[in-house]
CSV table of C-alpha atoms in Angstrom, one decimal:
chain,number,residue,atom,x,y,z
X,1,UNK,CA,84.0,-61.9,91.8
X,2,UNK,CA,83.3,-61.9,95.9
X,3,UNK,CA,82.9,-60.0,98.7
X,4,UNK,CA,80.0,-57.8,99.8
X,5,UNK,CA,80.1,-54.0,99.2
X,6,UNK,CA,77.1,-52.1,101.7
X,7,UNK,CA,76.5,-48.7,100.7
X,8,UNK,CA,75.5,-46.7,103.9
X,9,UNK,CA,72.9,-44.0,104.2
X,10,UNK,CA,72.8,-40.4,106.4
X,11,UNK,CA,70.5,-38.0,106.9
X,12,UNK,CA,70.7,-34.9,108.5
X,13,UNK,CA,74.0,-35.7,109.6
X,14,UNK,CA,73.0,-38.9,111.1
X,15,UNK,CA,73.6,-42.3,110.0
X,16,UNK,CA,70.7,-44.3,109.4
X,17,UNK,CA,70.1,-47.0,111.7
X,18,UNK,CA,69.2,-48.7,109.2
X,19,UNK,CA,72.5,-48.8,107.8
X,20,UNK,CA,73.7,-51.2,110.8
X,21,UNK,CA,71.4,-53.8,110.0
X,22,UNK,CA,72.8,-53.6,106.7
X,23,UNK,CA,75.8,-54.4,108.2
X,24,UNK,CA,74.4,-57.2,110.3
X,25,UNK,CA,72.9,-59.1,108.0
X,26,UNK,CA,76.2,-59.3,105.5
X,27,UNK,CA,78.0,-60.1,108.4
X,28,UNK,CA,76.2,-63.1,108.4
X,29,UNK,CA,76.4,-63.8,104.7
X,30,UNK,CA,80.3,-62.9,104.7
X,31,UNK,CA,81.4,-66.5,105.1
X,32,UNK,CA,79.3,-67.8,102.3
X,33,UNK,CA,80.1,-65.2,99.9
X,34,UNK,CA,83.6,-65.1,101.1
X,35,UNK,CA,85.3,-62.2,100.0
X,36,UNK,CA,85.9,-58.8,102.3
X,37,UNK,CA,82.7,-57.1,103.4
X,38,UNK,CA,83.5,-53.4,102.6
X,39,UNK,CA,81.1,-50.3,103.7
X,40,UNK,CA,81.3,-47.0,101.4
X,41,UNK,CA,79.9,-43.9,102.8
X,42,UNK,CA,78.8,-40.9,100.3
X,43,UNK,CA,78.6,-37.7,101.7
X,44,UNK,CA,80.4,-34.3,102.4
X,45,UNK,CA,82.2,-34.9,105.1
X,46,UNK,CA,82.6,-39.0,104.9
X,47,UNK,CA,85.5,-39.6,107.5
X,48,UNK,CA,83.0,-38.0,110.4
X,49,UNK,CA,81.1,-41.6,109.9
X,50,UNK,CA,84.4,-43.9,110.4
X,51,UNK,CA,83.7,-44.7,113.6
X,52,UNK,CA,80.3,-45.7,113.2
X,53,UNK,CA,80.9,-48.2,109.9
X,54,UNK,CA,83.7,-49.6,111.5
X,55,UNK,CA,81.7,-52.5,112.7
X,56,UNK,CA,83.0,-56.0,113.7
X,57,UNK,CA,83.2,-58.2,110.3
X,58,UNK,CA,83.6,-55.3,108.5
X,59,UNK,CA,87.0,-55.2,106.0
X,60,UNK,CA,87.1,-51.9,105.5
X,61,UNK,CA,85.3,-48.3,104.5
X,62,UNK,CA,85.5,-46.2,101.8
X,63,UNK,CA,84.8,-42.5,102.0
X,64,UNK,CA,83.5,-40.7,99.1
X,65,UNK,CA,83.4,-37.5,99.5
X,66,UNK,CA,79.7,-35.7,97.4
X,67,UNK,CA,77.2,-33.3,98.5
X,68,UNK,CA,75.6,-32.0,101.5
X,69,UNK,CA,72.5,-33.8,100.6
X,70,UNK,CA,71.5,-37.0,99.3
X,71,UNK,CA,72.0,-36.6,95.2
X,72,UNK,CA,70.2,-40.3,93.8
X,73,UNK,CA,72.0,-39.5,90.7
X,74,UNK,CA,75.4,-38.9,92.6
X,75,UNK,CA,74.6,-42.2,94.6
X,76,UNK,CA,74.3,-44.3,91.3
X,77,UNK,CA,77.7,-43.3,89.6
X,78,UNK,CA,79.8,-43.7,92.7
X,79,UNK,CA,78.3,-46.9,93.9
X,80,UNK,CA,78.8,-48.5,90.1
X,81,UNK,CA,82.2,-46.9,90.1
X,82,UNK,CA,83.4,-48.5,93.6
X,83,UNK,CA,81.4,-52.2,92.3
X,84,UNK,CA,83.0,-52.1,89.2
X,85,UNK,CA,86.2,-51.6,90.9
X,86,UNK,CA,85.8,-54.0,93.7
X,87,UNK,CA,83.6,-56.5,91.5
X,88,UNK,CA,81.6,-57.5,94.8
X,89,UNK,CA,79.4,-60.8,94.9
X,90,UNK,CA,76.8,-58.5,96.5
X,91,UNK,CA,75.7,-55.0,96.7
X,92,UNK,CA,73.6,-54.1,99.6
X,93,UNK,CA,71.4,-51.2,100.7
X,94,UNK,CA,68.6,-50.5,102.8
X,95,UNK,CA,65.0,-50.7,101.4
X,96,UNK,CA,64.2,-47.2,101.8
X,97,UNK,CA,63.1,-43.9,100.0
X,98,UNK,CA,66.6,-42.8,99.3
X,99,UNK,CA,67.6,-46.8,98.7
X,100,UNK,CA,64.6,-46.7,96.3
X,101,UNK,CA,66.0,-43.6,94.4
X,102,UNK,CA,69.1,-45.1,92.9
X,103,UNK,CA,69.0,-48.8,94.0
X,104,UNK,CA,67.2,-50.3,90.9
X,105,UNK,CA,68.8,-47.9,88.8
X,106,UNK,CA,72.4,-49.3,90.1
X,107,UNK,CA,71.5,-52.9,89.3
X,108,UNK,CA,70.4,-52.3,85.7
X,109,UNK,CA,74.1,-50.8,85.6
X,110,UNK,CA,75.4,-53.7,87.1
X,111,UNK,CA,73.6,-56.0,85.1
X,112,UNK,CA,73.1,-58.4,87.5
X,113,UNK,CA,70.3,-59.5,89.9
X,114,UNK,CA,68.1,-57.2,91.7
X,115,UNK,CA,65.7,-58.0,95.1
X,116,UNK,CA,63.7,-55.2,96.5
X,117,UNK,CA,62.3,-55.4,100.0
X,118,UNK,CA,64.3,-58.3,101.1
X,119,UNK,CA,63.9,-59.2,105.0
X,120,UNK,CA,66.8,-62.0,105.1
X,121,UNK,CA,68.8,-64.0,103.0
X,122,UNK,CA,69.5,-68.2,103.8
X,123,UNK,CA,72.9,-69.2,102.8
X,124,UNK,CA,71.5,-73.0,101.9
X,125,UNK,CA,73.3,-76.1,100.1
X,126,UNK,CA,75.7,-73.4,98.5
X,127,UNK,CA,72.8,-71.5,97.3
X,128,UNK,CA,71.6,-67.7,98.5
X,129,UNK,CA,68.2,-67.6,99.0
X,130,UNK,CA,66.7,-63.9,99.3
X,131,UNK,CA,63.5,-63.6,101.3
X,132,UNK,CA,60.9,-61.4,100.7
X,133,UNK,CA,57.1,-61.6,100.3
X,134,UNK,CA,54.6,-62.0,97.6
X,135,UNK,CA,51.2,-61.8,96.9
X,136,UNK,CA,50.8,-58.9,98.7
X,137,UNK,CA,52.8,-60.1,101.4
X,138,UNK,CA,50.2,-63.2,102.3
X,139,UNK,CA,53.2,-65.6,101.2
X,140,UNK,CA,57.3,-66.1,102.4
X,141,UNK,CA,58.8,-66.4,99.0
X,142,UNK,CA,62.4,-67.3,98.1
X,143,UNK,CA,64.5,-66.1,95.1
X,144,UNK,CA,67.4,-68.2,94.6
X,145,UNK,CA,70.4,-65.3,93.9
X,146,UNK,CA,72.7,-67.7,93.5
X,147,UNK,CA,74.3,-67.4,89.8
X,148,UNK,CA,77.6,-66.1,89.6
X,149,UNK,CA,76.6,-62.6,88.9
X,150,UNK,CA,76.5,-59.4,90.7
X,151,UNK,CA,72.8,-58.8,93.2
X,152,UNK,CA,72.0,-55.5,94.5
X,153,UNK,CA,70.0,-56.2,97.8
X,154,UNK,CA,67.9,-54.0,99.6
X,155,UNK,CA,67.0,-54.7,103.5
X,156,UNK,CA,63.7,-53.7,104.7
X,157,UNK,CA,63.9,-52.2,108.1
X,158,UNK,CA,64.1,-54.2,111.6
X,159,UNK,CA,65.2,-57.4,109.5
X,160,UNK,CA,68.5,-57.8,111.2
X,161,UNK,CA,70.7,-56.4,114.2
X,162,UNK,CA,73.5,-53.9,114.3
X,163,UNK,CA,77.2,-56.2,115.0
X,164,UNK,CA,78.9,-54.6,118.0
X,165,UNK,CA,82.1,-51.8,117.7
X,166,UNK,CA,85.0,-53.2,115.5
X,167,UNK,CA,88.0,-51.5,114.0
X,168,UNK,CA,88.1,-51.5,110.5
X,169,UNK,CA,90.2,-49.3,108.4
X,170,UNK,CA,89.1,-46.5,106.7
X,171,UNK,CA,90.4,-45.7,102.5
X,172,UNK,CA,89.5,-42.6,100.7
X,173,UNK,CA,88.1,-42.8,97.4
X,174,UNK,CA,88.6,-40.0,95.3
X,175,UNK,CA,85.9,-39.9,92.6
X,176,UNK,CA,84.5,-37.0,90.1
X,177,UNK,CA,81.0,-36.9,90.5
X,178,UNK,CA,80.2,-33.3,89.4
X,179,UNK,CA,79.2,-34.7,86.1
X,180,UNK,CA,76.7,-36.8,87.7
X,181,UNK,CA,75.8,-34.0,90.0
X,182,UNK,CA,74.4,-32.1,87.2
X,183,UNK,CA,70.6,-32.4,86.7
X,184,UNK,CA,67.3,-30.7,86.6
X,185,UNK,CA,66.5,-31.0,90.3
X,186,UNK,CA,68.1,-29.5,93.7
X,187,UNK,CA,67.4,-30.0,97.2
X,188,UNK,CA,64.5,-27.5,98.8
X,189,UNK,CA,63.5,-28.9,102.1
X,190,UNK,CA,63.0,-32.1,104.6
X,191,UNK,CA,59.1,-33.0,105.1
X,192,UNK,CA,58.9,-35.4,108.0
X,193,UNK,CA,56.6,-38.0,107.6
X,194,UNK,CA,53.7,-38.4,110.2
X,195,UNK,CA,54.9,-39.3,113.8
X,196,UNK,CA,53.7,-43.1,114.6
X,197,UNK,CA,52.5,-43.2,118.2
X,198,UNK,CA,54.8,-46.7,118.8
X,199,UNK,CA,57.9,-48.0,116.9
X,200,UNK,CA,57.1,-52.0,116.8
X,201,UNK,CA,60.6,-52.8,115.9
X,202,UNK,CA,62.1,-51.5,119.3
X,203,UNK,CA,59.6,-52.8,121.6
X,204,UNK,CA,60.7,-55.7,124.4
X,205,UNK,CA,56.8,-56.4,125.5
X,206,UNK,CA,54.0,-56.4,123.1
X,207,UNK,CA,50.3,-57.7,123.0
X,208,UNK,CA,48.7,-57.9,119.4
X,209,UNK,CA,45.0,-58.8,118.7
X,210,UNK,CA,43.7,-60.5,115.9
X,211,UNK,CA,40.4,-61.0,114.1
X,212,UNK,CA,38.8,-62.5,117.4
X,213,UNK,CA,38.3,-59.7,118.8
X,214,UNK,CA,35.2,-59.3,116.5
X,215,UNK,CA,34.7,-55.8,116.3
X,216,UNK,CA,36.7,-52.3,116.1
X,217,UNK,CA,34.5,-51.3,119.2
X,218,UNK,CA,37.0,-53.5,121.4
X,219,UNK,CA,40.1,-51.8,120.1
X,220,UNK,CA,40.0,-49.5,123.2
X,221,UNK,CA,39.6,-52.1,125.4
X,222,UNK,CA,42.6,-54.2,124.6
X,223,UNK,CA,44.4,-51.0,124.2
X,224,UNK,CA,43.8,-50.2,127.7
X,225,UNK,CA,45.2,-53.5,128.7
X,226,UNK,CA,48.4,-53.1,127.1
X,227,UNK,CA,48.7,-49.6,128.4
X,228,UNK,CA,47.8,-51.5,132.1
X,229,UNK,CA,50.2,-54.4,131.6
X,230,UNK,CA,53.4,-51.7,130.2
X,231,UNK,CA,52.8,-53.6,126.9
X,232,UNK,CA,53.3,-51.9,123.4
X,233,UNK,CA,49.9,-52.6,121.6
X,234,UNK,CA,50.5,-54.2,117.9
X,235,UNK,CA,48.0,-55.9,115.9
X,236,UNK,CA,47.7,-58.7,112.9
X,237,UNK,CA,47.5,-57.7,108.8
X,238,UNK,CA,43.8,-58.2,109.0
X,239,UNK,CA,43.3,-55.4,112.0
X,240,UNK,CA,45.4,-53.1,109.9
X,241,UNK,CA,43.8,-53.5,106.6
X,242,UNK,CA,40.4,-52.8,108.4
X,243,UNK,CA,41.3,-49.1,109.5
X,244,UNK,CA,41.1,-50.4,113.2
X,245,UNK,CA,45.1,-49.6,113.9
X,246,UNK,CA,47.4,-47.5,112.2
X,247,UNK,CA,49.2,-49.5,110.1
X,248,UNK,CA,52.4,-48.5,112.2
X,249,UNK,CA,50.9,-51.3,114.8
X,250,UNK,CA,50.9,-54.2,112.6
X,251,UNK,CA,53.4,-56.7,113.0
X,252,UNK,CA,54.7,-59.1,110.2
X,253,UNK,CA,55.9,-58.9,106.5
X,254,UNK,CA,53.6,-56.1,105.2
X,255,UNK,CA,54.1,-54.0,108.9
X,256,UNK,CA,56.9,-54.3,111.2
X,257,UNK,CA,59.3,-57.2,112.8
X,258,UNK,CA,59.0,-57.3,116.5
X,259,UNK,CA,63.2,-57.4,116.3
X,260,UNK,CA,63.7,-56.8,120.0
X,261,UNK,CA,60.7,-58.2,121.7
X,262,UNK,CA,61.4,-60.6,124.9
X,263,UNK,CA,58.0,-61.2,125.2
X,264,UNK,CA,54.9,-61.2,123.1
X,265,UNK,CA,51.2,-62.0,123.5
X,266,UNK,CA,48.6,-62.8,120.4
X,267,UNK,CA,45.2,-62.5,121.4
X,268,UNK,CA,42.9,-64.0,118.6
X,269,UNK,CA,45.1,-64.3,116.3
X,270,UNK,CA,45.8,-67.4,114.1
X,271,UNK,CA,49.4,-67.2,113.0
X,272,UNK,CA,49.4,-66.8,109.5
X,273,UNK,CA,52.8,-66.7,107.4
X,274,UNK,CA,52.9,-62.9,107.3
X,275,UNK,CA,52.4,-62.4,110.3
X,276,UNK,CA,54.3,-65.1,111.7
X,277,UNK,CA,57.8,-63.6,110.1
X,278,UNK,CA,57.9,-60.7,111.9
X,279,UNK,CA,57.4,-62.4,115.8
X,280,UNK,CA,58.2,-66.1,115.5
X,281,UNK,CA,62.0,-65.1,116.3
X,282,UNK,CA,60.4,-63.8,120.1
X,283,UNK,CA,61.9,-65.7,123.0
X,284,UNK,CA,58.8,-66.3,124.6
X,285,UNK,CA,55.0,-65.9,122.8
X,286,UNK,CA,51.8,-66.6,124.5
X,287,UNK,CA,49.1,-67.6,122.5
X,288,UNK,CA,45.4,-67.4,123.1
X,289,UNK,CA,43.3,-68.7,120.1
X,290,UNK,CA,40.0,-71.3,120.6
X,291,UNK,CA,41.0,-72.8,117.1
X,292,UNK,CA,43.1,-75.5,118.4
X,293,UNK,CA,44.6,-76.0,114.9
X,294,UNK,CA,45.2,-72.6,114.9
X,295,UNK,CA,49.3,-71.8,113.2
X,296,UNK,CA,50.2,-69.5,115.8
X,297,UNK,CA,50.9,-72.6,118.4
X,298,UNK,CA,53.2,-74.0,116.2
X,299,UNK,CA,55.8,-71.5,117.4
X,300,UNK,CA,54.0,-70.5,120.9
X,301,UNK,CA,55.6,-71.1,124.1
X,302,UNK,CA,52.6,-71.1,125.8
X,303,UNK,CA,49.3,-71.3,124.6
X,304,UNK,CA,45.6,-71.2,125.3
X,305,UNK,CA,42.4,-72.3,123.9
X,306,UNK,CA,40.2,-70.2,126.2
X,307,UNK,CA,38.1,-67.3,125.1
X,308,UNK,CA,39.7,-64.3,124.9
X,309,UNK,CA,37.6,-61.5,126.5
X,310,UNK,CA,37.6,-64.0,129.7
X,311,UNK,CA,41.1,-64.1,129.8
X,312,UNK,CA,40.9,-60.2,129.3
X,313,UNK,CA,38.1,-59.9,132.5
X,314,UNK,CA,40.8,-61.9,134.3
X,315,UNK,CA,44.0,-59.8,133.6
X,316,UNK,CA,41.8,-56.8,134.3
X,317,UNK,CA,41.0,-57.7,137.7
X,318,UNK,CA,44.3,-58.8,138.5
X,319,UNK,CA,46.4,-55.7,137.3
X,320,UNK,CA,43.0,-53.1,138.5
């Protein structure tokens, strides 16, 4: 047993970006797991997605030729057929609706290990340690994967980056799915979800507030200063769970990882472990908190213990 297999995900004819982070992150596993990283693609027309799987550390893709749309049931019998065949160390997906429709399904199948919601994985001492959160999300917890059985993984979004262009060769798999294809449902539509008014995981600038800004009268204020400085405006768990931000603002395990930011600045904010996952990775952070003791300086670049509306007064003035 060894190697990764990453089962890719479309929609609308589109890969999923998703799908390349998939990728990124088992290309950083690939040498502790050893084995080939393979990438199988499920769709109608698989070959049209070559180009795009054909990332650098990937082995090779298979193309499984299915339905037009995405079939959960269809996704389950080819994915255990092309593990069972390749016996793989590691089965990997993206945590996401159509990941969550034949994921934990698959890994019963398998019989192996399952982790939902993963955001990284530490090869460590020989071991593989998935990360994900618990408690609702206030702790970093890690599962040791490491027995020599079969784990389906699934990725939550913005955990890892894309690897560049490659030139792996592409294998088609002819399978009979029509059997699995036959069910008591059918495709009717696409509903798009909501439109979220930023996308924290592509943002290079942000500035997030915390509890100390005391009250949801302020939002608009420090809104307005992001908007002034060309900052995308994010927010801690705590801000969130209030109803003061959409929960599309929130950076950290239970919201979104600041993957690209360059530069980020936590107004009254103290840093805890949730929140500190998803920006302590940001080249340089600029903390403003009076609690000296406060977490958040504990991976700050810079940091401040001055209060936080005078420091806003200031940054007004300057950038009126």
């Amino acid at each position: 047993m060894g190697g990764i297999l990453v089962v890719a995900e479309h929609l609308r004819g589109n890969l999923s970006a998703q799908t390349g982070e998939v990728i990124g992150l088992a290309r950083e596993l690939k040498a502790a797991v050893g084995g080939p990283l393979v990438v199988a693609v499920i769709a109608a027309d698989p070959v049209r997605f070559h180009a795009e799987l054909a990332l650098d550390g990937v082995d090779e893709v298979l193309a499984v030729e299915a339905g037009e749309h995405f079939d959960p049931a269809v996704y389950e019998e080819a994915a255990h057929r092309l593990a069972l065949e390749m016996k793989p160390r590691l089965v990997m997906l993206g945590h996401t609706v159509n990941g969550m429709g034949f994921g934990p399904a698959l890994a019963v199948r398998l019989g192996g290990s399952f982790v939902s919601d993963a955001f990284g994985v530490e090869a460590e001492g020989g071991r593989l340690l998935a990360l994900r959160g618990g408690y609702g999300n206030k702790v970093l917890t890690k599962i040791d994967v490491s027995a020599s059985c079969v784990t389906t993984l699934m990725l939550r979004g913005g955990s890892a980056k894309p690897p560049p262009a490659g030139s792996a060769p592409l294998r088609i798999v002819p399978l009979d799915l029509q059997a699995a294809a036959v069910r008591a449902a059918e495709h009717r539509d696409y509903v798009d979800p909501p439109p979220a008014d930023v996308d924290i995981t592509k943002a290079e600038f942000i500035l997030s507030v915390g509890r100390g800004i005391q009250d949801e009268k302020n939002i608009e204020r420090f809104r307005a200063l992001a908007e002034r400085l060309g900052a995308t405006f994010g927010c801690s768990r705590p801000i969130a769970d209030s109803g003061w931000l959409p929960k599309a603002h929130q950076v950290g395990l239970s919201g979104k990882v600041a993957q690209n930011c360059k530069l980020y600045i936590a107004l009254g904010i103290s840093g805890a472990v949730q929140h500190l996952h998803g920006m302590k990775h940001v080249e340089t952070i600029v903390a403003v908190n009076t609690d000296r003791n406060a977490p958040i300086y504990n991976v700050a670049t810079y940091g401040a213990t001055v209060d936080l509306f005078e420091l806003a007064d200031a940054l007004e003035r300057e950038f009126n």
